[in-house]
Amino acid sequence: MLKIGLTGGIGSGKSTVAAIFNVLSVPIYYADKEAKRLMNENNSITASVKSLFGEKSYSEGLLNRQFIASVIFNNPEKRIELNNIIHPATIKDAEHWMNAQQSPYCIKEAALIFESQSENKLDFIIGIHSPIELRIKRVIERDGISENEVMQRMQVQMNEEEKLKKCDFIIHNNESTLLIPQVVELHHQLLDIANK
Ligand code: ATP
């Protein structure tokens, strides 16, 4: 079974593209969602987060995301330490999940594949290219936040061009290229590779 990564910058359309693959019966691992679940459910992760951020990092047993975000906003070292806790755990969890899938290929959707060095656990990586102005506009509309806030979120990610150069396949999510036909075509390509 092939293990495929699906990545792209904030608002590039990862969840949207993943949803189309999912309609084609491809199993999807949503890394961001699973990382959040692990931070709430995995005792060893919970203990490590508490030792890094203190008891205030959890409220009624759930991760206090606002508190953590406010701490790491001004403290890049803490962000790195938090990533060092959560990335290896999510990579391991995704591995476990992918190994249990029974389809020709499965997809791990993650914003930070190269940043967390998880590309070596994947056979191919699909990158989504989307113009920055469109990404900003869509995230503002989706999350109801300001342009400044979107830019801040974007700054912590790797340079988009650099990331896309490392991908094996590119999907263009812009306002002039239809998305669904690109996904269907790539689906057939991946099925061919998987069946060889
Ligand atoms: P994040 O990294 O922030 O999780 P993402 O890469 O998963 O974002 P999406 O949530 O899929 O991106 O897309 C961002 C927003 O743009 C969503 O509201 C989505 O519905 C919208 N969107 C994405 N692609 C398209 C498209 N081709 N046509 C219309 N709307 C789109």
mmCIF file of C-alpha atoms and ligand atoms in Angstrom:
data_model
loop_
_atom_site.group_PDB
_atom_site.id
_atom_site.type_symbol
_atom_site.label_atom_id
_atom_site.label_comp_id
_atom_site.label_asym_id
_atom_site.label_seq_id
_atom_site.Cartn_x
_atom_site.Cartn_y
_atom_site.Cartn_z
ATOM 1 C CA MET A 1 0.000 0.000 0.000
ATOM 2 C CA LEU A 2 1.300 3.412 -0.962
ATOM 3 C CA LYS A 3 1.641 6.123 1.677
ATOM 4 C CA ILE A 4 0.986 9.561 0.257
ATOM 5 C CA GLY A 5 1.529 12.928 1.895
ATOM 6 C CA LEU A 6 -0.700 15.889 1.030
ATOM 7 C CA THR A 7 0.648 19.263 1.984
ATOM 8 C CA GLY A 8 0.495 22.971 1.250
ATOM 9 C CA GLY A 9 0.485 26.272 3.058
ATOM 10 C CA ILE A 10 -2.292 27.619 5.255
ATOM 11 C CA GLY A 11 -5.509 27.963 3.278
ATOM 12 C CA SER A 12 -4.066 26.287 0.173
ATOM 13 C CA GLY A 13 -6.932 23.790 0.161
ATOM 14 C CA LYS A 14 -5.522 20.683 1.881
ATOM 15 C CA SER A 15 -8.777 19.758 3.618
ATOM 16 C CA THR A 16 -10.767 20.508 0.462
ATOM 17 C CA VAL A 17 -8.523 18.331 -1.723
ATOM 18 C CA ALA A 18 -8.443 15.591 0.939
ATOM 19 C CA ALA A 19 -12.248 15.595 0.978
ATOM 20 C CA ILE A 20 -12.306 14.978 -2.795
ATOM 21 C CA PHE A 21 -9.867 12.051 -2.447
ATOM 22 C CA ASN A 22 -12.048 10.765 0.361
ATOM 23 C CA VAL A 23 -15.105 10.783 -1.922
ATOM 24 C CA LEU A 24 -13.025 8.506 -4.190
ATOM 25 C CA SER A 25 -12.764 6.092 -1.199
ATOM 26 C CA VAL A 26 -9.191 6.998 -0.282
ATOM 27 C CA PRO A 27 -8.633 6.839 3.493
ATOM 28 C CA ILE A 28 -7.327 10.134 4.930
ATOM 29 C CA TYR A 29 -5.322 10.846 8.084
ATOM 30 C CA TYR A 30 -5.792 14.481 9.128
ATOM 31 C CA ALA A 31 -2.572 15.196 11.047
ATOM 32 C CA ASP A 32 -3.723 18.440 12.639
ATOM 33 C CA LYS A 33 -6.926 16.906 13.992
ATOM 34 C CA GLU A 34 -5.096 13.797 15.239
ATOM 35 C CA ALA A 35 -2.375 15.900 16.900
ATOM 36 C CA LYS A 36 -5.096 17.732 18.838
ATOM 37 C CA ARG A 37 -6.674 14.420 19.827
ATOM 38 C CA LEU A 38 -3.291 13.070 21.000
ATOM 39 C CA MET A 39 -2.662 16.195 23.092
ATOM 40 C CA ASN A 40 -5.949 15.566 24.885
ATOM 41 C CA GLU A 41 -5.894 11.789 25.149
ATOM 42 C CA ASN A 42 -2.318 10.574 25.349
ATOM 43 C CA ASN A 43 -1.143 10.610 28.968
ATOM 44 C CA SER A 44 2.538 10.852 28.221
ATOM 45 C CA ILE A 45 1.979 13.814 25.853
ATOM 46 C CA THR A 46 -0.299 15.511 28.392
ATOM 47 C CA ALA A 47 2.401 15.150 31.067
ATOM 48 C CA SER A 48 5.110 16.556 28.766
ATOM 49 C CA VAL A 49 2.930 19.530 27.771
ATOM 50 C CA LYS A 50 2.151 20.255 31.429
ATOM 51 C CA SER A 51 5.805 20.138 32.376
ATOM 52 C CA LEU A 52 6.596 22.589 29.562
ATOM 53 C CA PHE A 53 3.701 25.034 30.056
ATOM 54 C CA GLY A 54 2.452 24.373 33.588
ATOM 55 C CA GLU A 55 -0.957 23.260 34.896
ATOM 56 C CA LYS A 56 -2.714 26.122 33.083
ATOM 57 C CA SER A 57 -2.065 24.343 29.793
ATOM 58 C CA TYR A 58 -5.125 22.142 30.438
ATOM 59 C CA SER A 59 -8.536 23.239 31.525
ATOM 60 C CA GLU A 60 -11.115 20.628 32.552
ATOM 61 C CA GLY A 61 -8.934 17.924 30.999
ATOM 62 C CA LEU A 62 -8.731 19.612 27.614
ATOM 63 C CA LEU A 63 -5.799 21.445 26.079
ATOM 64 C CA ASN A 64 -6.092 25.187 26.700
ATOM 65 C CA ARG A 65 -5.225 26.182 23.155
ATOM 66 C CA GLN A 66 -5.602 29.913 23.728
ATOM 67 C CA PHE A 67 -3.179 29.862 26.650
ATOM 68 C CA ILE A 68 -0.590 27.789 24.736
ATOM 69 C CA ALA A 69 -0.935 30.013 21.655
ATOM 70 C CA SER A 70 -0.376 33.125 23.774
ATOM 71 C CA VAL A 71 2.789 31.635 25.325
ATOM 72 C CA ILE A 72 4.369 30.419 22.094
ATOM 73 C CA PHE A 73 3.486 33.620 20.263
ATOM 74 C CA ASN A 74 6.351 35.421 22.043
ATOM 75 C CA ASN A 75 8.500 32.408 22.695
ATOM 76 C CA PRO A 76 9.775 30.571 19.609
ATOM 77 C CA GLU A 77 11.829 28.178 21.738
ATOM 78 C CA LYS A 78 8.686 26.915 23.459
ATOM 79 C CA ARG A 79 7.058 26.449 20.066
ATOM 80 C CA ILE A 80 9.995 24.282 19.001
ATOM 81 C CA GLU A 81 9.832 22.293 22.240
ATOM 82 C CA LEU A 82 6.083 21.777 21.820
ATOM 83 C CA ASN A 83 6.639 20.622 18.241
ATOM 84 C CA ASN A 84 9.318 18.240 19.483
ATOM 85 C CA ILE A 85 6.694 16.634 21.703
ATOM 86 C CA ILE A 86 3.811 16.511 19.269
ATOM 87 C CA HIS A 87 5.432 15.889 15.868
ATOM 88 C CA PRO A 88 7.160 12.567 16.655
ATOM 89 C CA ALA A 89 3.978 11.323 18.388
ATOM 90 C CA THR A 90 1.777 12.258 15.425
ATOM 91 C CA ILE A 91 4.230 10.781 12.911
ATOM 92 C CA LYS A 92 4.194 7.515 14.874
ATOM 93 C CA ASP A 93 0.399 7.547 15.156
ATOM 94 C CA ALA A 94 0.062 8.216 11.391
ATOM 95 C CA GLU A 95 2.480 5.345 10.641
ATOM 96 C CA HIS A 96 0.408 3.016 12.737
ATOM 97 C CA TRP A 97 -2.803 4.192 11.064
ATOM 98 C CA MET A 98 -1.359 3.953 7.535
ATOM 99 C CA ASN A 99 -0.074 0.435 8.145
ATOM 100 C CA ALA A 100 -3.595 -0.648 9.110
ATOM 101 C CA GLN A 101 -5.262 0.636 5.906
ATOM 102 C CA GLN A 102 -6.521 -1.840 3.314
ATOM 103 C CA SER A 103 -6.632 0.296 0.176
ATOM 104 C CA PRO A 104 -4.212 0.688 -2.778
ATOM 105 C CA TYR A 105 -3.069 3.955 -1.224
ATOM 106 C CA CYS A 106 -3.880 6.232 1.686
ATOM 107 C CA ILE A 107 -3.190 9.905 2.359
ATOM 108 C CA LYS A 108 -1.740 11.805 5.289
ATOM 109 C CA GLU A 109 -2.886 15.429 5.132
ATOM 110 C CA ALA A 110 -0.459 17.670 7.017
ATOM 111 C CA ALA A 111 0.681 21.281 6.805
ATOM 112 C CA LEU A 112 4.134 20.429 8.121
ATOM 113 C CA ILE A 113 5.516 17.397 6.318
ATOM 114 C CA PHE A 114 8.970 18.687 5.400
ATOM 115 C CA GLU A 115 9.271 20.837 8.527
ATOM 116 C CA SER A 116 8.793 17.771 10.709
ATOM 117 C CA GLN A 117 10.952 15.525 8.503
ATOM 118 C CA SER A 118 8.137 13.038 8.000
ATOM 119 C CA GLU A 119 8.669 12.844 4.220
ATOM 120 C CA ASN A 120 10.940 9.816 4.616
ATOM 121 C CA LYS A 121 7.967 7.824 5.943
ATOM 122 C CA LEU A 122 5.960 8.568 2.791
ATOM 123 C CA ASP A 123 6.248 7.187 -0.756
ATOM 124 C CA PHE A 124 5.082 10.305 -2.595
ATOM 125 C CA ILE A 125 4.083 13.816 -1.653
ATOM 126 C CA ILE A 126 1.376 15.916 -3.260
ATOM 127 C CA GLY A 127 1.773 19.670 -2.869
ATOM 128 C CA ILE A 128 -1.017 22.177 -3.337
ATOM 129 C CA HIS A 129 -0.141 25.400 -5.038
ATOM 130 C CA SER A 130 -2.492 28.290 -4.455
ATOM 131 C CA PRO A 131 -1.808 32.012 -4.946
ATOM 132 C CA ILE A 132 -1.034 33.753 -1.663
ATOM 133 C CA GLU A 133 -3.682 36.483 -2.081
ATOM 134 C CA LEU A 134 -6.356 33.840 -2.596
ATOM 135 C CA ARG A 135 -5.160 31.848 0.435
ATOM 136 C CA ILE A 136 -5.258 34.952 2.619
ATOM 137 C CA LYS A 137 -8.746 35.861 1.400
ATOM 138 C CA ARG A 138 -10.081 32.343 1.974
ATOM 139 C CA VAL A 139 -8.626 32.030 5.490
ATOM 140 C CA ILE A 140 -10.001 35.460 6.471
ATOM 141 C CA GLU A 141 -13.437 34.313 5.269
ATOM 142 C CA ARG A 142 -13.187 30.837 6.793
ATOM 143 C CA ASP A 143 -11.815 31.787 10.233
ATOM 144 C CA GLY A 144 -13.101 35.345 10.586
ATOM 145 C CA ILE A 145 -9.632 36.679 11.433
ATOM 146 C CA SER A 146 -7.639 39.675 10.226
ATOM 147 C CA GLU A 147 -5.085 39.733 7.429
ATOM 148 C CA ASN A 148 -2.380 40.340 10.044
ATOM 149 C CA GLU A 149 -3.339 37.212 11.943
ATOM 150 C CA VAL A 150 -3.228 35.145 8.743
ATOM 151 C CA MET A 151 0.223 36.532 7.928
ATOM 152 C CA GLN A 152 1.478 35.662 11.413
ATOM 153 C CA ARG A 153 0.305 32.062 10.983
ATOM 154 C CA MET A 154 1.972 31.887 7.566
ATOM 155 C CA GLN A 155 5.300 33.124 8.879
ATOM 156 C CA VAL A 156 5.954 30.005 10.955
ATOM 157 C CA GLN A 157 5.766 27.759 7.904
ATOM 158 C CA MET A 158 8.503 26.936 5.432
ATOM 159 C CA ASN A 159 8.783 28.985 2.272
ATOM 160 C CA GLU A 160 6.045 27.823 -0.088
ATOM 161 C CA GLU A 161 8.209 27.581 -3.222
ATOM 162 C CA GLU A 162 10.869 25.556 -1.457
ATOM 163 C CA LYS A 163 8.206 23.188 -0.184
ATOM 164 C CA LEU A 164 6.567 22.696 -3.585
ATOM 165 C CA LYS A 165 9.933 21.953 -5.246
ATOM 166 C CA LYS A 166 10.253 18.921 -3.015
ATOM 167 C CA CYS A 167 6.808 17.518 -3.923
ATOM 168 C CA ASP A 168 6.288 14.703 -6.441
ATOM 169 C CA PHE A 169 2.907 15.949 -7.690
ATOM 170 C CA ILE A 170 1.364 19.411 -7.704
ATOM 171 C CA ILE A 171 -2.317 20.311 -7.587
ATOM 172 C CA HIS A 172 -3.181 23.864 -8.621
ATOM 173 C CA ASN A 173 -5.909 25.389 -6.523
ATOM 174 C CA ASN A 174 -6.617 28.727 -8.101
ATOM 175 C CA GLU A 175 -9.621 30.374 -9.635
ATOM 176 C CA SER A 176 -8.871 29.290 -13.191
ATOM 177 C CA THR A 177 -8.105 25.557 -12.939
ATOM 178 C CA LEU A 178 -10.826 23.108 -11.923
ATOM 179 C CA LEU A 179 -9.872 21.162 -8.813
ATOM 180 C CA ILE A 180 -11.929 17.971 -9.091
ATOM 181 C CA PRO A 181 -10.573 16.836 -12.515
ATOM 182 C CA GLN A 182 -6.988 17.285 -11.237
ATOM 183 C CA VAL A 183 -7.708 15.110 -8.211
ATOM 184 C CA VAL A 184 -9.449 12.436 -10.315
ATOM 185 C CA GLU A 185 -6.509 12.324 -12.741
ATOM 186 C CA LEU A 186 -3.987 12.041 -9.899
ATOM 187 C CA HIS A 187 -6.127 9.349 -8.290
ATOM 188 C CA HIS A 188 -5.834 7.233 -11.456
ATOM 189 C CA GLN A 189 -2.088 7.843 -11.633
ATOM 190 C CA LEU A 190 -1.654 6.750 -8.017
ATOM 191 C CA LEU A 191 -3.825 3.664 -8.550
ATOM 192 C CA ASP A 192 -1.628 2.731 -11.532
ATOM 193 C CA ILE A 193 1.528 3.131 -9.474
ATOM 194 C CA ALA A 194 0.032 1.191 -6.564
ATOM 195 C CA ASN A 195 -1.026 -1.674 -8.845
ATOM 196 C CA LYS A 196 2.385 -2.076 -10.493
HETATM 197 P P1 ATP B 1 -5.400 25.166 6.822
HETATM 198 O O1 ATP B 1 -3.970 24.941 6.531
HETATM 199 O O2 ATP B 1 -5.638 26.525 7.390
HETATM 200 O O3 ATP B 1 -6.049 24.061 7.595
HETATM 201 P P2 ATP B 1 -6.306 24.131 4.252
HETATM 202 O O4 ATP B 1 -5.066 24.091 3.421
HETATM 203 O O5 ATP B 1 -6.820 22.821 4.768
HETATM 204 O O6 ATP B 1 -6.177 25.214 5.392
HETATM 205 P P3 ATP B 1 -8.977 24.546 3.246
HETATM 206 O O7 ATP B 1 -9.600 24.668 4.597
HETATM 207 O O8 ATP B 1 -9.245 23.311 2.452
HETATM 208 O O9 ATP B 1 -7.403 24.810 3.322
HETATM 209 O O10 ATP B 1 -9.364 25.786 2.339
HETATM 210 C C1 ATP B 1 -9.385 27.113 2.873
HETATM 211 C C2 ATP B 1 -10.745 27.740 2.594
HETATM 212 O O11 ATP B 1 -10.869 27.958 1.201
HETATM 213 C C3 ATP B 1 -11.913 26.868 3.016
HETATM 214 O O12 ATP B 1 -12.951 27.675 3.487
HETATM 215 C C4 ATP B 1 -12.327 26.179 1.696
HETATM 216 O O13 ATP B 1 -13.698 25.861 1.690
HETATM 217 C C5 ATP B 1 -12.001 27.254 0.675
HETATM 218 N N1 ATP B 1 -11.567 26.659 -0.607
HETATM 219 C C6 ATP B 1 -10.468 25.904 -0.823
HETATM 220 N N2 ATP B 1 -10.359 25.545 -2.110
HETATM 221 C C7 ATP B 1 -11.442 26.083 -2.727
HETATM 222 C C8 ATP B 1 -11.896 26.074 -4.082
HETATM 223 N N3 ATP B 1 -11.216 25.443 -5.064
HETATM 224 N N4 ATP B 1 -13.030 26.736 -4.349
HETATM 225 C C9 ATP B 1 -13.697 27.395 -3.382
HETATM 226 N N5 ATP B 1 -13.324 27.456 -2.088
HETATM 227 C C10 ATP B 1 -12.195 26.802 -1.769
#
